[in-house]
Short mmCIF file of C-alpha atoms and ligand atoms in Angstrom, two decimals:
data_model
loop_
_atom_site.label_atom_id
_atom_site.label_comp_id
_atom_site.label_asym_id
_atom_site.label_seq_id
_atom_site.Cartn_x
_atom_site.Cartn_y
_atom_site.Cartn_z
CA UNK A 1 0.27 0.56 -0.15
CA UNK A 2 1.17 3.42 -1.06
CA UNK A 3 2.85 6.03 1.88
CA UNK A 4 0.82 8.00 3.23
CA UNK A 5 0.59 11.63 2.21
CA UNK A 6 0.61 14.44 5.39
CA UNK A 7 -2.36 16.61 4.73
CA UNK A 8 -2.14 19.74 7.30
CA UNK A 9 -6.19 21.07 7.79
CA UNK A 10 -6.11 25.06 8.01
CA UNK A 11 -9.16 27.47 9.18
CA UNK A 12 -10.34 29.81 11.51
CA UNK A 13 -8.27 33.12 10.51
CA UNK A 14 -8.94 36.37 11.07
CA UNK A 15 -11.61 37.17 8.54
CA UNK A 16 -15.18 38.16 8.89
CA UNK A 17 -15.33 34.50 7.05
CA UNK A 18 -14.26 32.28 10.33
CA UNK A 19 -18.05 30.36 11.70
CA UNK A 20 -18.03 29.65 8.08
CA UNK A 21 -14.35 28.24 7.46
CA UNK A 22 -15.03 26.29 10.88
CA UNK A 23 -17.84 24.75 9.16
CA UNK A 24 -16.45 23.72 6.18
CA UNK A 25 -13.45 22.29 7.55
CA UNK A 26 -15.26 20.25 9.97
CA UNK A 27 -16.53 18.53 7.01
CA UNK A 28 -13.07 18.70 5.13
CA UNK A 29 -11.28 16.84 8.55
CA UNK A 30 -14.41 14.56 8.39
CA UNK A 31 -14.54 13.15 5.03
CA UNK A 32 -10.12 13.11 4.11
CA UNK A 33 -9.67 9.04 4.05
CA UNK A 34 -7.68 8.42 6.82
CA UNK A 35 -6.03 4.83 4.96
CA UNK A 36 -4.35 7.16 3.03
CA UNK A 37 -4.09 10.79 4.59
CA UNK A 38 -2.42 11.26 8.42
CA UNK A 39 -4.51 14.89 9.18
CA UNK A 40 -2.97 17.17 11.42
CA UNK A 41 -5.79 20.23 11.98
CA UNK A 42 -4.69 24.02 11.93
CA UNK A 43 -7.04 27.06 13.46
CA UNK A 44 -6.06 30.16 14.25
CA UNK A 45 -7.95 31.87 16.17
CA UNK A 46 -9.63 35.68 15.44
CA UNK A 47 -6.51 37.00 16.69
CA UNK A 48 -4.29 35.10 14.92
CA UNK A 49 -3.36 32.33 17.29
CA UNK A 50 -2.64 29.15 15.81
CA UNK A 51 -2.60 26.06 16.80
CA UNK A 52 -2.18 22.50 16.43
CA UNK A 53 -5.28 20.89 17.47
CA UNK A 54 -6.82 17.76 18.50
CA UNK A 55 -10.52 18.99 18.11
CA UNK A 56 -13.14 16.64 16.19
CA UNK A 57 -15.31 17.78 13.71
CA UNK A 58 -17.79 18.59 16.12
CA UNK A 59 -15.59 20.73 18.69
CA UNK A 60 -14.72 22.49 14.86
CA UNK A 61 -18.04 23.01 13.81
CA UNK A 62 -19.09 24.62 17.11
CA UNK A 63 -16.25 26.91 17.17
CA UNK A 64 -14.84 24.80 20.22
CA UNK A 65 -11.96 23.46 18.76
CA UNK A 66 -9.53 25.58 21.38
CA UNK A 67 -11.13 22.70 23.63
CA UNK A 68 -9.34 20.23 23.01
CA UNK A 69 -6.00 19.84 22.99
CA UNK A 70 -4.24 22.05 20.75
CA UNK A 71 -0.85 22.71 20.97
CA UNK A 72 0.83 25.82 19.27
CA UNK A 73 2.22 24.95 16.21
CA UNK A 74 2.49 26.74 12.49
CA UNK A 75 3.14 25.82 9.07
CA UNK A 76 7.10 27.95 9.03
CA UNK A 77 7.84 29.67 6.02
CA UNK A 78 11.03 27.98 6.07
CA UNK A 79 11.40 25.30 3.77
CA UNK A 80 13.88 23.81 6.61
CA UNK A 81 10.90 22.45 7.93
CA UNK A 82 8.60 22.60 5.00
CA UNK A 83 5.33 22.24 7.34
CA UNK A 84 3.87 22.79 10.67
CA UNK A 85 7.10 23.92 13.20
CA UNK A 86 5.58 22.24 16.71
CA UNK A 87 6.63 25.17 19.64
CA UNK A 88 8.46 22.99 22.29
CA UNK A 89 8.19 20.06 20.43
CA UNK A 90 9.02 18.13 17.05
CA UNK A 91 8.03 19.41 13.45
CA UNK A 92 5.54 17.95 11.24
CA UNK A 93 6.69 16.79 7.16
CA UNK A 94 3.47 18.37 5.79
CA UNK A 95 2.73 16.61 1.99
CA UNK A 96 0.02 19.18 0.74
CA UNK A 97 -1.64 21.79 2.51
CA UNK A 98 -6.14 22.12 2.61
CA UNK A 99 -6.30 25.73 3.45
CA UNK A 100 -10.10 26.19 4.70
CA UNK A 101 -9.43 30.04 5.06
CA UNK A 102 -12.43 31.42 3.63
CA UNK A 103 -12.07 35.58 2.41
CA UNK A 104 -9.04 37.37 4.22
CA UNK A 105 -6.60 36.68 5.49
CA UNK A 106 -6.51 33.57 4.09
CA UNK A 107 -8.58 33.38 -0.16
CA UNK A 108 -7.42 36.70 -0.44
CA UNK A 109 -3.79 34.92 -1.55
CA UNK A 110 -2.65 34.67 2.12
CA UNK A 111 -2.88 31.23 2.69
CA UNK A 112 -1.06 31.02 -1.04
CA UNK A 113 1.93 32.76 0.02
CA UNK A 114 2.86 31.61 3.17
CA UNK A 115 2.26 28.12 1.55
CA UNK A 116 4.65 29.09 -0.93
CA UNK A 117 6.92 29.91 0.87
CA UNK A 118 7.40 27.13 2.75
CA UNK A 119 7.58 25.00 -0.55
CA UNK A 120 4.17 23.15 0.94
CA UNK A 121 1.70 22.56 -2.35
CA UNK A 122 -1.78 23.19 -1.08
CA UNK A 123 -5.01 22.48 -2.91
CA UNK A 124 -6.57 26.06 -3.56
CA UNK A 125 -5.46 28.33 -6.40
CA UNK A 126 -2.49 31.07 -6.26
CA UNK A 127 -1.24 33.79 -4.40
CA UNK A 128 -1.71 35.87 -7.56
CA UNK A 129 -5.22 34.32 -8.74
CA UNK A 130 -6.67 34.21 -5.93
CA UNK A 131 -5.23 37.75 -5.24
CA UNK A 132 -7.32 38.51 -8.27
CA UNK A 133 -10.35 37.03 -7.34
CA UNK A 134 -10.94 38.75 -3.76
CA UNK A 135 -11.01 41.35 -5.23
CA UNK A 136 -13.96 42.20 -7.65
CA UNK A 137 -12.82 45.56 -9.61
CA UNK A 138 -9.66 43.55 -10.46
CA UNK A 139 -11.85 40.17 -11.51
CA UNK A 140 -13.95 43.11 -12.66
CA UNK A 141 -11.17 44.57 -15.62
CA UNK A 142 -9.86 41.69 -16.20
CA UNK A 143 -13.39 39.38 -16.87
CA UNK A 144 -15.01 42.57 -19.46
CA UNK A 145 -11.27 42.58 -20.52
CA UNK A 146 -11.71 38.93 -21.65
CA UNK A 147 -15.25 39.49 -23.10
CA UNK A 148 -17.59 38.04 -20.12
CA UNK A 149 -21.48 39.90 -19.40
CA UNK A 150 -21.39 41.22 -15.69
CA UNK A 151 -23.42 43.95 -14.60
CA UNK A 152 -22.76 48.39 -15.10
CA UNK A 153 -20.31 49.02 -11.87
CA UNK A 154 -18.67 52.11 -10.28
CA UNK A 155 -16.19 51.76 -7.25
CA UNK A 156 -15.15 54.24 -5.42
CA UNK A 157 -12.51 54.73 -2.50
CA UNK A 158 -13.68 54.26 1.11
CA UNK A 159 -11.65 57.47 2.34
CA UNK A 160 -13.41 59.43 -0.25
CA UNK A 161 -16.44 57.98 0.33
CA UNK A 162 -16.43 58.79 3.95
CA UNK A 163 -16.10 62.80 2.98
CA UNK A 164 -17.90 63.08 0.24
CA UNK A 165 -20.42 60.11 0.06
CA UNK A 166 -23.12 63.03 -1.52
CA UNK A 167 -20.99 62.80 -4.11
CA UNK A 168 -20.28 59.34 -4.72
CA UNK A 169 -24.17 59.21 -4.92
CA UNK A 170 -24.58 61.50 -8.09
CA UNK A 171 -21.95 59.88 -10.72
CA UNK A 172 -24.33 56.31 -8.87
CA UNK A 173 -27.91 58.31 -9.68
CA UNK A 174 -26.56 59.51 -13.30
CA UNK A 175 -25.85 56.16 -14.46
CA UNK A 176 -27.89 53.29 -13.17
CA UNK A 177 -31.69 53.29 -12.08
CA UNK A 178 -32.99 52.47 -7.94
CA UNK A 179 -32.05 49.51 -6.87
CA UNK A 180 -28.36 49.37 -6.73
CA UNK A 181 -25.63 46.89 -5.20
CA UNK A 182 -23.27 48.40 -2.53
CA UNK A 183 -20.73 45.78 -1.58
CA UNK A 184 -17.11 46.06 -0.31
CA UNK A 185 -15.00 45.61 -2.92
CA UNK A 186 -12.43 42.32 -1.09
CA UNK A 187 -15.81 40.83 1.15
CA UNK A 188 -17.32 37.51 1.40
CA UNK A 189 -20.89 35.65 2.58
CA UNK A 190 -22.64 38.09 1.75
CA UNK A 191 -21.05 40.28 4.55
CA UNK A 192 -21.45 43.91 3.97
CA UNK A 193 -23.64 43.80 0.83
CA UNK A 194 -26.24 46.22 0.99
CA UNK A 195 -29.73 46.88 -1.65
CA UNK A 196 -30.00 50.25 -2.24
CA UNK A 197 -33.36 51.72 -3.36
CA UNK A 198 -33.50 55.26 -2.80
CA UNK A 199 -31.05 58.26 -1.70
CA UNK A 200 -31.18 57.80 1.70
CA UNK A 201 -30.21 54.51 1.74
CA UNK A 202 -27.99 54.55 -0.80
CA UNK A 203 -25.69 56.76 0.78
CA UNK A 204 -26.39 55.01 3.95
CA UNK A 205 -24.97 52.31 1.84
CA UNK A 206 -21.94 53.13 0.27
CA UNK A 207 -20.46 54.29 4.58
CA UNK A 208 -21.73 50.70 5.18
CA UNK A 209 -19.59 49.03 2.95
CA UNK A 210 -16.99 51.48 3.20
CA UNK A 211 -16.97 50.36 7.17
CA UNK A 212 -15.77 47.00 5.81
CA UNK A 213 -12.85 47.70 3.62
CA UNK A 214 -11.40 50.19 1.80
CA UNK A 215 -12.43 50.41 -1.97
CA UNK A 216 -16.86 50.15 -2.19
CA UNK A 217 -18.11 48.78 -5.11
CA UNK A 218 -21.86 50.13 -6.93
CA UNK A 219 -23.25 47.61 -9.22
CA UNK A 220 -26.92 48.37 -11.80
CA UNK A 221 -29.51 45.59 -9.79
CA UNK A 222 -29.22 42.18 -12.00
CA UNK A 223 -33.60 40.88 -11.87
CA UNK A 224 -32.10 37.08 -12.40
CA UNK A 225 -31.93 33.52 -10.57
CA UNK A 226 -28.45 33.66 -8.82
CA UNK A 227 -27.39 30.16 -10.83
CA UNK A 228 -23.72 29.36 -9.71
CA UNK A 229 -21.32 26.21 -11.11
CA UNK A 230 -18.53 24.19 -9.13
CA UNK A 231 -15.19 24.36 -11.40
CA UNK A 232 -12.22 22.07 -10.71
CA UNK A 233 -9.16 20.71 -12.65
CA UNK A 234 -5.11 22.74 -13.42
CA UNK A 235 -4.74 23.66 -17.21
CA UNK A 236 -8.16 21.81 -17.96
CA UNK A 237 -10.96 22.38 -15.56
CA UNK A 238 -14.23 21.08 -16.16
CA UNK A 239 -16.96 22.70 -15.02
CA UNK A 240 -20.25 20.89 -13.11
CA UNK A 241 -24.11 20.87 -13.83
CA UNK A 242 -25.55 24.39 -12.58
CA UNK A 243 -27.08 24.64 -9.41
CA UNK A 244 -29.97 27.54 -8.86
CA UNK A 245 -30.21 29.14 -5.17
CA UNK A 246 -34.46 31.04 -4.78
CA UNK A 247 -32.94 33.11 -1.83
CA UNK A 248 -35.04 33.36 1.42
CA UNK A 249 -34.83 36.72 2.01
CA UNK A 250 -34.90 39.71 -0.93
CA UNK A 251 -30.93 38.95 -1.75
CA UNK A 252 -28.94 35.86 -1.04
CA UNK A 253 -28.24 38.62 2.41
CA UNK A 254 -25.60 36.60 4.88
CA UNK A 255 -28.76 35.16 6.83
CA UNK A 256 -30.21 33.80 4.68
CA UNK A 257 -27.09 31.93 3.52
CA UNK A 258 -25.84 31.08 7.04
CA UNK A 259 -28.81 31.83 9.06
CA UNK A 260 -32.17 30.36 8.50
CA UNK A 261 -32.95 26.86 6.51
CA UNK A 262 -34.95 28.22 4.24
CA UNK A 263 -33.16 28.89 0.92
CA UNK A 264 -33.89 26.58 -1.66
CA UNK A 265 -30.99 24.86 -4.00
CA UNK A 266 -32.29 23.61 -6.50
CA UNK A 267 -29.76 21.57 -8.91
CA UNK A 268 -29.70 21.39 -11.81
CA UNK A 269 -30.60 24.65 -12.14
CA UNK A 270 -34.23 24.87 -13.67
CA UNK A 271 -33.00 26.43 -17.13
CA UNK A 272 -33.09 25.12 -20.24
CA UNK A 273 -30.11 23.24 -21.56
CA UNK A 274 -28.99 26.00 -24.09
CA UNK A 275 -28.40 28.11 -20.96
CA UNK A 276 -27.24 25.34 -19.19
CA UNK A 277 -24.21 25.02 -21.55
CA UNK A 278 -24.00 29.05 -21.91
CA UNK A 279 -23.35 29.17 -17.73
CA UNK A 280 -21.27 26.39 -17.65
CA UNK A 281 -18.78 27.78 -20.69
CA UNK A 282 -18.94 30.95 -18.71
CA UNK A 283 -17.52 29.88 -15.89
CA UNK A 284 -14.48 27.71 -17.36
CA UNK A 285 -13.81 30.97 -19.50
CA UNK A 286 -13.80 33.21 -16.25
CA UNK A 287 -12.05 30.05 -14.29
CA UNK A 288 -9.18 30.42 -16.64
CA UNK A 289 -9.27 33.91 -17.47
CA UNK A 290 -8.31 34.72 -13.86
CA UNK A 291 -5.89 31.38 -14.38
CA UNK A 292 -7.14 29.55 -11.08
CA UNK A 293 -6.15 25.65 -10.31
CA UNK A 294 -7.50 23.14 -8.85
CA UNK A 295 -11.06 24.84 -7.59
CA UNK A 296 -13.84 27.69 -7.19
CA UNK A 297 -17.35 28.37 -7.66
CA UNK A 298 -18.52 30.80 -10.12
CA UNK A 299 -21.87 32.85 -9.54
CA UNK A 300 -23.85 34.11 -12.05
CA UNK A 301 -27.51 35.69 -12.87
CA UNK A 302 -29.34 34.00 -15.63
CA UNK A 303 -32.44 36.56 -16.75
CA UNK A 304 -35.42 35.94 -18.10
CA UNK A 305 -34.53 36.98 -20.96
CA UNK A 306 -31.83 34.34 -21.61
CA UNK A 307 -28.95 37.02 -20.96
CA UNK A 308 -25.65 34.97 -18.93
CA UNK A 309 -24.54 37.53 -15.82
CA UNK A 310 -20.90 37.21 -14.31
CA UNK A 311 -21.21 38.44 -11.38
CA UNK A 312 -18.48 36.73 -8.60
CA UNK A 313 -16.26 33.95 -8.21
CA UNK A 314 -14.98 32.32 -4.73
CA UNK A 315 -11.37 30.41 -5.06
CA UNK A 316 -12.21 28.59 -1.54
CA UNK A 317 -15.95 27.90 -1.78
CA UNK A 318 -17.79 27.03 1.33
CA UNK A 319 -17.40 23.21 1.93
CA UNK A 320 -20.75 23.98 4.94
CA UNK A 321 -23.74 21.76 5.25
CA UNK A 322 -25.56 23.50 2.38
CA UNK A 323 -22.28 24.59 0.65
CA UNK A 324 -23.62 24.38 -3.57
CA UNK A 325 -19.48 23.24 -4.64
CA UNK A 326 -19.57 19.83 -2.96
CA UNK A 327 -23.32 19.89 -3.94
CA UNK A 328 -22.72 20.85 -6.89
CA UNK A 329 -19.62 18.22 -7.39
CA UNK A 330 -21.48 15.69 -6.33
CA UNK A 331 -24.03 15.18 -9.08
CA UNK A 332 -21.13 15.63 -11.04
CA UNK A 333 -18.18 13.81 -10.52
CA UNK A 334 -17.54 13.27 -6.62
CA UNK A 335 -18.19 12.88 -3.64
CA UNK A 336 -16.75 13.50 -0.10
CA UNK A 337 -13.80 11.57 0.45
CA UNK A 338 -13.24 11.55 -3.70
CA UNK A 339 -13.53 14.94 -4.00
CA UNK A 340 -10.93 15.59 -1.72
CA UNK A 341 -8.40 12.51 -3.23
CA UNK A 342 -9.47 14.85 -6.17
CA UNK A 343 -7.96 18.21 -5.09
CA UNK A 344 -4.91 17.23 -2.96
CA UNK A 345 -4.19 14.87 -6.68
CA UNK A 346 -5.21 18.01 -8.85
CA UNK A 347 -2.52 19.97 -6.37
CA UNK A 348 0.21 17.22 -6.82
CA UNK A 349 -0.45 16.98 -10.41
CA UNK A 350 2.49 17.95 -13.15
CA UNK A 351 0.05 20.78 -14.33
CA UNK A 352 0.09 22.27 -11.27
CA UNK A 353 1.23 26.31 -11.99
N1 ADP B 401 -25.68 43.40 -9.33
C1 ADP B 401 -26.76 42.78 -8.77
N2 ADP B 401 -28.08 42.64 -8.55
C2 ADP B 401 -28.68 41.98 -8.08
N3 ADP B 401 -28.42 41.50 -6.70
C3 ADP B 401 -27.05 41.13 -6.75
C4 ADP B 401 -26.33 41.87 -7.07
N4 ADP B 401 -25.11 41.87 -6.83
C5 ADP B 401 -25.19 41.37 -5.70
N5 ADP B 401 -26.74 40.81 -5.34
C6 ADP B 401 -26.89 39.71 -4.26
O1 ADP B 401 -26.11 39.83 -3.17
C7 ADP B 401 -25.63 38.48 -2.80
C8 ADP B 401 -24.31 39.10 -2.67
O2 ADP B 401 -23.44 39.33 -3.60
P1 ADP B 401 -22.01 38.91 -4.48
O3 ADP B 401 -21.15 39.76 -5.43
O4 ADP B 401 -22.16 37.52 -4.59
O5 ADP B 401 -21.31 38.93 -2.65
P2 ADP B 401 -20.10 38.04 -1.72
O6 ADP B 401 -19.45 37.67 -2.46
O7 ADP B 401 -20.93 38.72 -0.80
O8 ADP B 401 -21.12 36.56 -2.06
C9 ADP B 401 -25.90 37.99 -4.32
O9 ADP B 401 -26.13 36.31 -4.17
C10 ADP B 401 -26.77 38.86 -4.55
O10 ADP B 401 -28.46 37.67 -5.08
MG1 MG B 402 -21.87 35.91 -3.73
#
């Protein structure tokens, strides 16, 4: 039997998606096949302290993982370690890392950068691709150049919004009718996303989004259904079937994503085969344009007139019990442990950048 690989799962982190990372990591830890992998679990607290933990998936899910036996330990950037530096203990070599760190200080390229310095292959995309994909404006500019259709947008620096929110609202009103969507440029899980239906809510929304990031995006409202695709691969990525979300609230907010159980997912999406093919092809185009590796979930609006509008992509998509990425993959090619095997194989593949 082949020798087992040492896999590090890294979760938590200094991010407003910390809680979601715990939910995702609990699933990742439970699907990894113990006949193939020795699994080492590294938790990062909300204030950035690293621990190697013996927590069970339930303890990770509940956020109470520090109750379990946990030692100070972290991924060392020193390639002499090539793995986990255990404070006061023996270092552990790591063959592949599974950083499931959503949002800031992880998905934004930080995790990929650390693992690159450390010389450890990892299942998520490259540092550059992750950083560009996290920034919704850079994504828009690159995808626009590739001819991918998106909502009209305007960008503002938060510092200038604080000085002159009225000027920003004037510029938005000159271009778009209400409602207008306002969002932080580099957030996720709908944190700071506001639907604004008049001048007063627009100004309040801009200031709210500005609290979350140094750049803010205003977008024209797209009246369509939300359709998502899971993409997997390196140089020859493949797209899953399309999934569709019917949010329980006015839009797919943080609460409707994670708090109430009434948002509905339809797999496959209720769209024609033609539209589905268009969505899946565009998802692959986005994946390639953003130079993604391994995995990404690509999100769209599909309008009643058949227009397919790219919204955003996530390079470390949710792996929670209700998350689209694993559900779409399960419908299309591989579920549970097999999905983890596939992502690990891609991390170690010859065509990985
Ligand atoms: N331009 C838009 N038109 C209509 N709905 C939007 C628009 N932008 C965002 N939304 C709604 O807000 C949700 C969150 O926005 P999104 O851009 O996906 O940010 P996040 O990265 O936080 O998920 C979307 O799933 C959708 O429900
Ligand atoms: Mg989204």
